Coordinates of C-alpha atoms in Angstrom, one line a residue:
V1 CA 0.0 0.0 0.0
S2 CA 1.5 3.4 -0.9
D3 CA 0.6 7.0 -0.4
E4 CA 3.0 9.3 -2.2
E5 CA 6.5 8.7 -0.6
N6 CA 5.3 6.5 2.2
W7 CA 4.6 2.8 1.6
Y8 CA 4.0 -0.1 4.0
C9 CA 2.9 -3.7 3.7
E10 CA -0.5 -4.9 5.0
C11 CA 0.5 -8.3 6.1
P12 CA -1.6 -11.4 5.8
K13 CA -2.6 -13.2 9.0
L14 CA 0.2 -14.7 11.0
F15 CA 3.0 -12.6 9.3
T16 CA 4.6 -9.5 10.7
G17 CA 7.4 -7.1 9.9
K18 CA 7.9 -4.2 7.5
L19 CA 8.1 -6.7 4.6
C20 CA 5.8 -9.3 6.2
Q21 CA 9.0 -11.3 6.6
F22 CA 8.4 -12.8 10.0
A23 CA 6.3 -15.9 10.7
T24 CA 6.1 -17.6 14.1
C25 CA 7.3 -20.9 12.7
D26 CA 10.4 -19.5 10.9
E27 CA 12.3 -19.7 14.2
N28 CA 10.7 -23.1 14.8
P29 CA 10.6 -23.7 18.5
C30 CA 9.3 -27.2 18.1
G31 CA 11.7 -30.1 18.6
N32 CA 12.0 -33.7 17.4
G33 CA 10.5 -33.2 13.9
A34 CA 7.2 -31.8 15.1
T35 CA 4.9 -29.9 12.7
C36 CA 5.0 -26.2 13.7
F37 CA 1.7 -24.3 13.3
P38 CA 1.3 -20.6 13.9
K39 CA -1.5 -20.2 16.5
S40 CA -1.2 -16.4 16.3
R41 CA 1.5 -13.9 15.2
R42 CA 3.5 -14.5 18.3
D43 CA 2.7 -18.1 19.3
A44 CA 3.2 -21.4 17.7
V45 CA 1.7 -24.8 18.5
C46 CA 3.8 -27.9 18.1
L47 CA 1.9 -30.9 16.6
C48 CA 4.0 -33.8 18.1
P49 CA 5.4 -36.7 16.0
Y50 CA 4.9 -40.3 17.1
G51 CA 6.4 -41.0 20.5
R52 CA 6.7 -37.4 21.6
S53 CA 4.5 -35.2 23.8
G54 CA 4.5 -31.8 25.6
I55 CA 4.4 -28.2 24.5
L56 CA 7.6 -28.4 22.5
C57 CA 7.3 -32.2 21.9
S58 CA 10.4 -32.7 24.1
D59 CA 8.9 -35.5 26.3
A60 CA 9.2 -39.1 25.1
I61 CA 6.1 -41.3 25.6
N62 CA 5.6 -45.0 25.2
I63 CA 2.6 -45.9 23.1
T64 CA 1.1 -49.4 23.4
Q65 CA -2.5 -48.5 22.6
P66 CA -2.6 -45.4 20.3
S67 CA -5.3 -42.8 20.9
F68 CA -6.3 -40.5 18.0
S69 CA -7.9 -37.2 18.4
G70 CA -9.7 -36.7 15.0
T71 CA -9.1 -33.5 13.1
D72 CA -7.6 -30.7 15.2
V73 CA -8.6 -27.0 14.9
F74 CA -5.7 -26.4 12.5
G75 CA -7.1 -29.0 10.0
Y76 CA -4.6 -31.8 10.6
T77 CA -5.6 -35.3 11.5
S78 CA -3.7 -37.5 14.0
F79 CA -2.4 -40.6 12.3
L80 CA 0.1 -43.4 12.3
A81 CA 1.8 -44.6 9.1
Y82 CA 3.2 -48.1 8.7
S83 CA 5.2 -49.5 5.9
T84 CA 3.3 -51.0 2.9
I85 CA 1.6 -54.3 3.8
P86 CA 3.3 -56.9 1.5
N87 CA 1.4 -59.6 -0.5
I88 CA -2.0 -58.0 0.0
T89 CA -2.9 -58.3 -3.7
F90 CA -5.2 -61.4 -3.8
Y91 CA -6.0 -62.2 -0.2
Y92 CA -6.0 -60.6 3.2
E93 CA -7.6 -60.7 6.6
F94 CA -7.6 -57.9 9.2
R95 CA -8.5 -57.9 12.9
L96 CA -8.7 -54.9 15.1
K97 CA -10.4 -53.4 18.2
F98 CA -11.4 -49.8 18.8
Q99 CA -12.9 -47.6 21.5
L100 CA -14.8 -44.4 20.7
A101 CA -13.9 -41.2 22.4
N102 CA -17.7 -40.5 22.8
H103 CA -21.0 -41.3 21.1
Y104 CA -20.8 -38.2 18.9
S105 CA -17.6 -39.4 17.3
A106 CA -19.4 -42.5 16.1
L107 CA -21.7 -40.4 14.0
Q108 CA -19.0 -38.4 12.3
D109 CA -17.2 -39.4 9.1
N110 CA -14.1 -40.9 10.6
L111 CA -11.3 -42.8 8.9
I112 CA -10.0 -45.9 10.7
F113 CA -7.5 -47.1 8.2
F114 CA -6.5 -46.5 4.6
T115 CA -4.0 -47.7 2.0
G116 CA -4.2 -46.8 -1.6
Q117 CA -3.1 -44.7 -4.5
K118 CA -2.9 -41.0 -4.2
G119 CA -4.7 -39.1 -7.0
Q120 CA -8.0 -37.5 -7.8
G121 CA -10.1 -40.6 -7.7
L122 CA -9.6 -42.0 -11.3
N123 CA -11.0 -45.4 -11.8
G124 CA -7.6 -47.0 -11.7
D125 CA -7.0 -45.9 -8.1
D126 CA -6.9 -49.1 -6.1
F127 CA -7.5 -48.6 -2.4
L128 CA -8.7 -50.4 0.7
E129 CA -10.2 -48.4 3.5
L130 CA -12.3 -48.7 6.7
G131 CA -14.1 -46.0 8.5
L132 CA -17.2 -44.9 10.5
R133 CA -20.2 -43.1 9.0
N134 CA -23.4 -42.3 10.9
G135 CA -22.7 -44.9 13.6
R136 CA -21.9 -47.7 11.2
V137 CA -18.7 -49.3 10.1
V138 CA -17.9 -48.8 6.4
Y139 CA -15.4 -51.1 4.5
S140 CA -14.6 -50.2 0.9
Y141 CA -12.1 -51.5 -1.7
N142 CA -11.4 -50.9 -5.3
L143 CA -9.4 -53.4 -7.4
G144 CA -9.3 -50.9 -10.3
S145 CA -12.7 -51.7 -11.9
G146 CA -15.1 -50.1 -9.4
T147 CA -15.7 -49.8 -5.7
T148 CA -17.3 -52.3 -3.4
T149 CA -18.7 -51.0 -0.1
I150 CA -19.8 -53.2 2.8
I151 CA -21.7 -51.4 5.6
S152 CA -22.4 -52.8 9.1
K153 CA -25.6 -52.4 11.2
P154 CA -25.5 -49.4 13.6
L155 CA -22.9 -50.0 16.4
D156 CA -24.2 -50.8 19.8
L157 CA -22.9 -47.8 21.6
T158 CA -23.3 -49.4 25.1
L159 CA -20.2 -51.6 24.2
N160 CA -17.0 -50.1 25.5
I161 CA -14.7 -51.9 23.0
H162 CA -15.7 -52.9 19.4
V163 CA -14.1 -55.7 17.4
I164 CA -13.8 -55.8 13.6
H165 CA -12.8 -58.8 11.5
L166 CA -12.7 -58.3 7.7
G167 CA -11.1 -59.9 4.7
R168 CA -11.1 -60.3 0.9
S169 CA -10.3 -63.1 -1.5
L170 CA -10.0 -62.0 -5.1
Q171 CA -13.3 -60.1 -5.7
K172 CA -15.2 -61.3 -2.7
G173 CA -15.0 -59.3 0.5
W174 CA -16.6 -59.8 4.0
M175 CA -16.8 -58.1 7.3
K176 CA -17.9 -59.0 10.8
V177 CA -18.4 -56.3 13.5
D178 CA -19.0 -57.2 17.2
D179 CA -21.8 -59.8 17.4
Q180 CA -23.4 -58.7 14.2
K181 CA -23.9 -61.1 11.3
N182 CA -21.2 -61.5 8.7
K183 CA -21.8 -59.2 5.7
T184 CA -20.3 -59.8 2.2
G185 CA -19.8 -58.0 -1.1
T186 CA -18.3 -58.6 -4.5
S187 CA -16.3 -56.1 -6.5
P188 CA -17.6 -55.1 -9.9
G189 CA -15.7 -55.5 -13.2
R190 CA -13.1 -58.1 -14.0
L191 CA -10.0 -57.1 -11.9
V192 CA -9.1 -59.4 -9.0
G193 CA -5.9 -57.8 -7.5
L194 CA -5.5 -54.9 -5.1
N195 CA -2.4 -53.0 -6.2
V196 CA -1.5 -50.5 -3.5
F197 CA 2.0 -49.1 -2.9
S198 CA 1.3 -46.5 -0.3
Q199 CA 1.9 -46.8 3.4
F200 CA -0.8 -48.2 5.7
Y201 CA -2.4 -45.3 7.5
L202 CA -4.2 -45.7 10.8
G203 CA -6.5 -43.2 12.3
G204 CA -6.0 -40.4 9.8
Y205 CA -3.5 -39.4 7.0
R206 CA -0.5 -37.2 6.6
E207 CA -2.0 -34.9 4.0
Y208 CA -3.6 -31.7 5.2
T209 CA -6.9 -32.4 3.3
P210 CA -8.9 -35.5 2.5
E211 CA -9.2 -34.4 -1.1
L212 CA -5.8 -36.1 -1.8
L213 CA -7.4 -39.5 -1.1
P214 CA -9.1 -41.2 -4.0
K215 CA -12.8 -40.3 -4.4
G216 CA -14.2 -43.4 -2.7
P217 CA -12.8 -43.0 0.8
R218 CA -13.2 -39.3 1.5
F219 CA -13.8 -39.6 5.2
K220 CA -13.7 -36.0 6.4
N221 CA -12.2 -36.6 9.8
G222 CA -9.6 -38.7 11.5
F223 CA -10.7 -41.2 14.1
Q224 CA -11.5 -40.1 17.7
G225 CA -10.6 -42.7 20.3
C226 CA -8.3 -45.6 20.6
I227 CA -7.4 -48.3 17.9
F228 CA -5.4 -51.3 19.1
D229 CA -4.5 -54.9 18.4
V230 CA -4.4 -54.3 14.7
Q231 CA -3.3 -57.5 12.9
V232 CA -3.2 -58.7 9.4
H233 CA -2.4 -61.9 7.5
T234 CA -2.1 -62.3 3.7
S235 CA -1.9 -66.1 3.3
L236 CA -3.8 -68.9 5.0
N237 CA -0.7 -70.8 6.1
Q238 CA 0.7 -67.7 7.9
G239 CA -0.3 -66.4 11.3
F240 CA -1.6 -62.9 12.0
K241 CA 1.0 -60.1 12.4
S242 CA 1.0 -56.5 13.4
P243 CA 1.7 -54.1 10.5
G244 CA 5.1 -52.3 10.3
T245 CA 8.8 -53.0 9.8
P246 CA 9.9 -54.0 12.4
E247 CA 6.6 -55.6 13.3
G248 CA 4.3 -53.2 15.2
H249 CA 6.5 -50.1 14.6
P250 CA 5.1 -47.2 12.7
N251 CA 7.3 -45.2 10.3
S252 CA 5.8 -42.0 11.4
G253 CA 2.8 -40.4 13.1
R254 CA 1.4 -37.1 14.4
S255 CA -0.5 -36.1 17.6
V256 CA -1.0 -39.7 18.7
G257 CA -1.2 -40.3 22.5
Q258 CA -1.4 -43.3 24.7
C259 CA -5.0 -44.4 25.4
K260 CA -6.4 -43.1 28.7
D261 CA -3.4 -40.7 29.2
S262 CA -4.1 -37.0 29.4
P263 CA -1.2 -34.6 28.5
C264 CA -3.2 -31.7 30.0
S265 CA -2.7 -33.2 33.5
L266 CA 0.9 -32.2 33.3
I267 CA 0.3 -28.6 32.2
K268 CA -1.0 -25.6 34.1
C269 CA -2.3 -22.8 31.8
R270 CA -2.4 -19.5 33.7
N271 CA -4.7 -16.5 33.7
G272 CA -7.8 -18.3 32.6
G273 CA -6.2 -20.1 29.7
K274 CA -7.6 -23.4 28.7
C275 CA -5.5 -26.5 28.1
I276 CA -6.3 -28.1 24.7
E277 CA -5.1 -31.6 23.9
T278 CA -5.3 -33.5 20.7
G279 CA -3.5 -36.9 21.1
S280 CA 0.0 -36.1 22.3
T281 CA -0.2 -32.5 21.1
V282 CA -1.0 -30.0 23.9
Y283 CA -1.2 -26.2 24.1
C284 CA -2.8 -23.4 26.1
D285 CA -5.6 -21.4 24.5
C286 CA -5.3 -18.0 26.1
L287 CA -8.0 -15.5 27.0
T288 CA -7.9 -12.1 25.3
G289 CA -5.0 -10.0 26.5
W290 CA -2.7 -13.0 27.3
K291 CA -0.2 -14.9 25.2
G292 CA 2.8 -17.3 25.5
A293 CA 3.0 -21.0 26.0
F294 CA 1.3 -20.9 29.4
C295 CA -0.6 -17.6 28.9
T296 CA 1.7 -15.8 31.3
E297 CA 2.6 -12.8 29.1
T298 CA 0.4 -9.8 28.5
V299 CA -0.4 -8.6 25.0
S300 CA 0.8 -5.0 24.7
V301 CA -1.6 -2.4 23.4
C302 CA 0.6 -2.1 20.3
E303 CA 0.6 -5.8 19.4
P304 CA -1.5 -7.1 16.5
E305 CA -3.4 -9.5 18.8
H306 CA -4.5 -6.7 21.1
D307 CA -8.3 -6.2 21.3
P308 CA -9.2 -3.6 20.2
P309 CA -6.3 -3.1 17.7
H310 CA -4.3 0.1 17.8
L311 CA -5.3 2.9 15.3
C312 CA -1.8 4.1 14.1
Q313 CA -2.0 4.5 10.3
Q314 CA 0.1 4.8 7.2
G315 CA 3.2 2.8 8.4
S316 CA 3.5 4.8 11.6
T317 CA 5.0 3.1 14.7
C318 CA 2.8 2.4 17.7
V319 CA 4.6 3.1 21.0
P320 CA 3.0 2.0 24.3
L321 CA 2.6 4.5 27.1
P322 CA 1.9 3.9 30.8
N323 CA -1.8 4.4 29.9
G324 CA -2.6 4.0 26.3
Y325 CA -0.2 4.5 23.3
T326 CA 1.0 7.2 20.9
C327 CA 1.8 7.0 17.2
H328 CA 5.2 8.0 15.8
C329 CA 4.4 9.4 12.4
P330 CA 6.6 8.9 9.3
L331 CA 7.7 12.0 7.4
G332 CA 4.8 13.8 5.7
T333 CA 2.0 12.6 8.1
T334 CA 0.5 14.1 11.2
G335 CA -2.4 13.8 13.5
T336 CA -3.1 11.6 16.6
Y337 CA -3.0 8.5 14.5
C338 CA -0.9 9.9 11.6
E339 CA -4.1 10.0 9.6
Q340 CA -3.5 13.4 8.0
G341 CA -1.1 14.2 5.1

């Protein structure tokens, strides 16, 4: 924006500086490969990778029963990614258990697991996925010539833990949920092999938006609750195994906690701030006027987050006073807020 000799930049949200060159995550405070996300112009949130927790993701945690927190307020899902499951082409069987965070989470569109081709949902995108929709378990697969979907009866929400057993042999698929009857389906077209090369995603996915998944499995949210005892086998003369190389070990993950643990129990947000936890990720949501990791710093009257914002105009500098503020005007402007030429 320019007026005669004076020019200044109107910065987009979360950027500051004369040239809008500063972003909170430039000087990334997060450790251990965490995803840094700017919560405001001054504060960042660290979305913790697998096995880490705490405000800066510096605490190691041991995860035996992963808990997933769905989609956080920044639009990221919590997930675990395991190496590609070998020999899944013609035959597989999966077993797993899950526990819902609450009844409401059963009614949302939640992804339980996914493996498949990236892309915009062309017919050739083979995939295998499992999720929740409107209180039912949904199992879909596409062998390249069309999608088959098998849907359970509504879950009995009085059960604490749900058990899923599903499989496929060539075109025929089947799924059994809790004590419900076995349900079956057959994939359309002629193709009989599932060709997937992606990692095996549990609870969510790495990408920021579900649009990057093929058209069939666009579950909008990550799973909310715990998923455990996931096992797979791909030939009848072989026992069930946990996914991953080495077995049971994910390659990566984000915001995954240990079931029944609460990272907020270790943190005290001050000055009316509220502790927010999504899996292993934890941060303080501060009341207006406060900032910082624990809401212990005051927002100065000249800072962009201050409510109401200061009124200094045309590239002038806001300077705080003991009560209120004053505007230091650039050459060629005058007035209380440097509003006059």
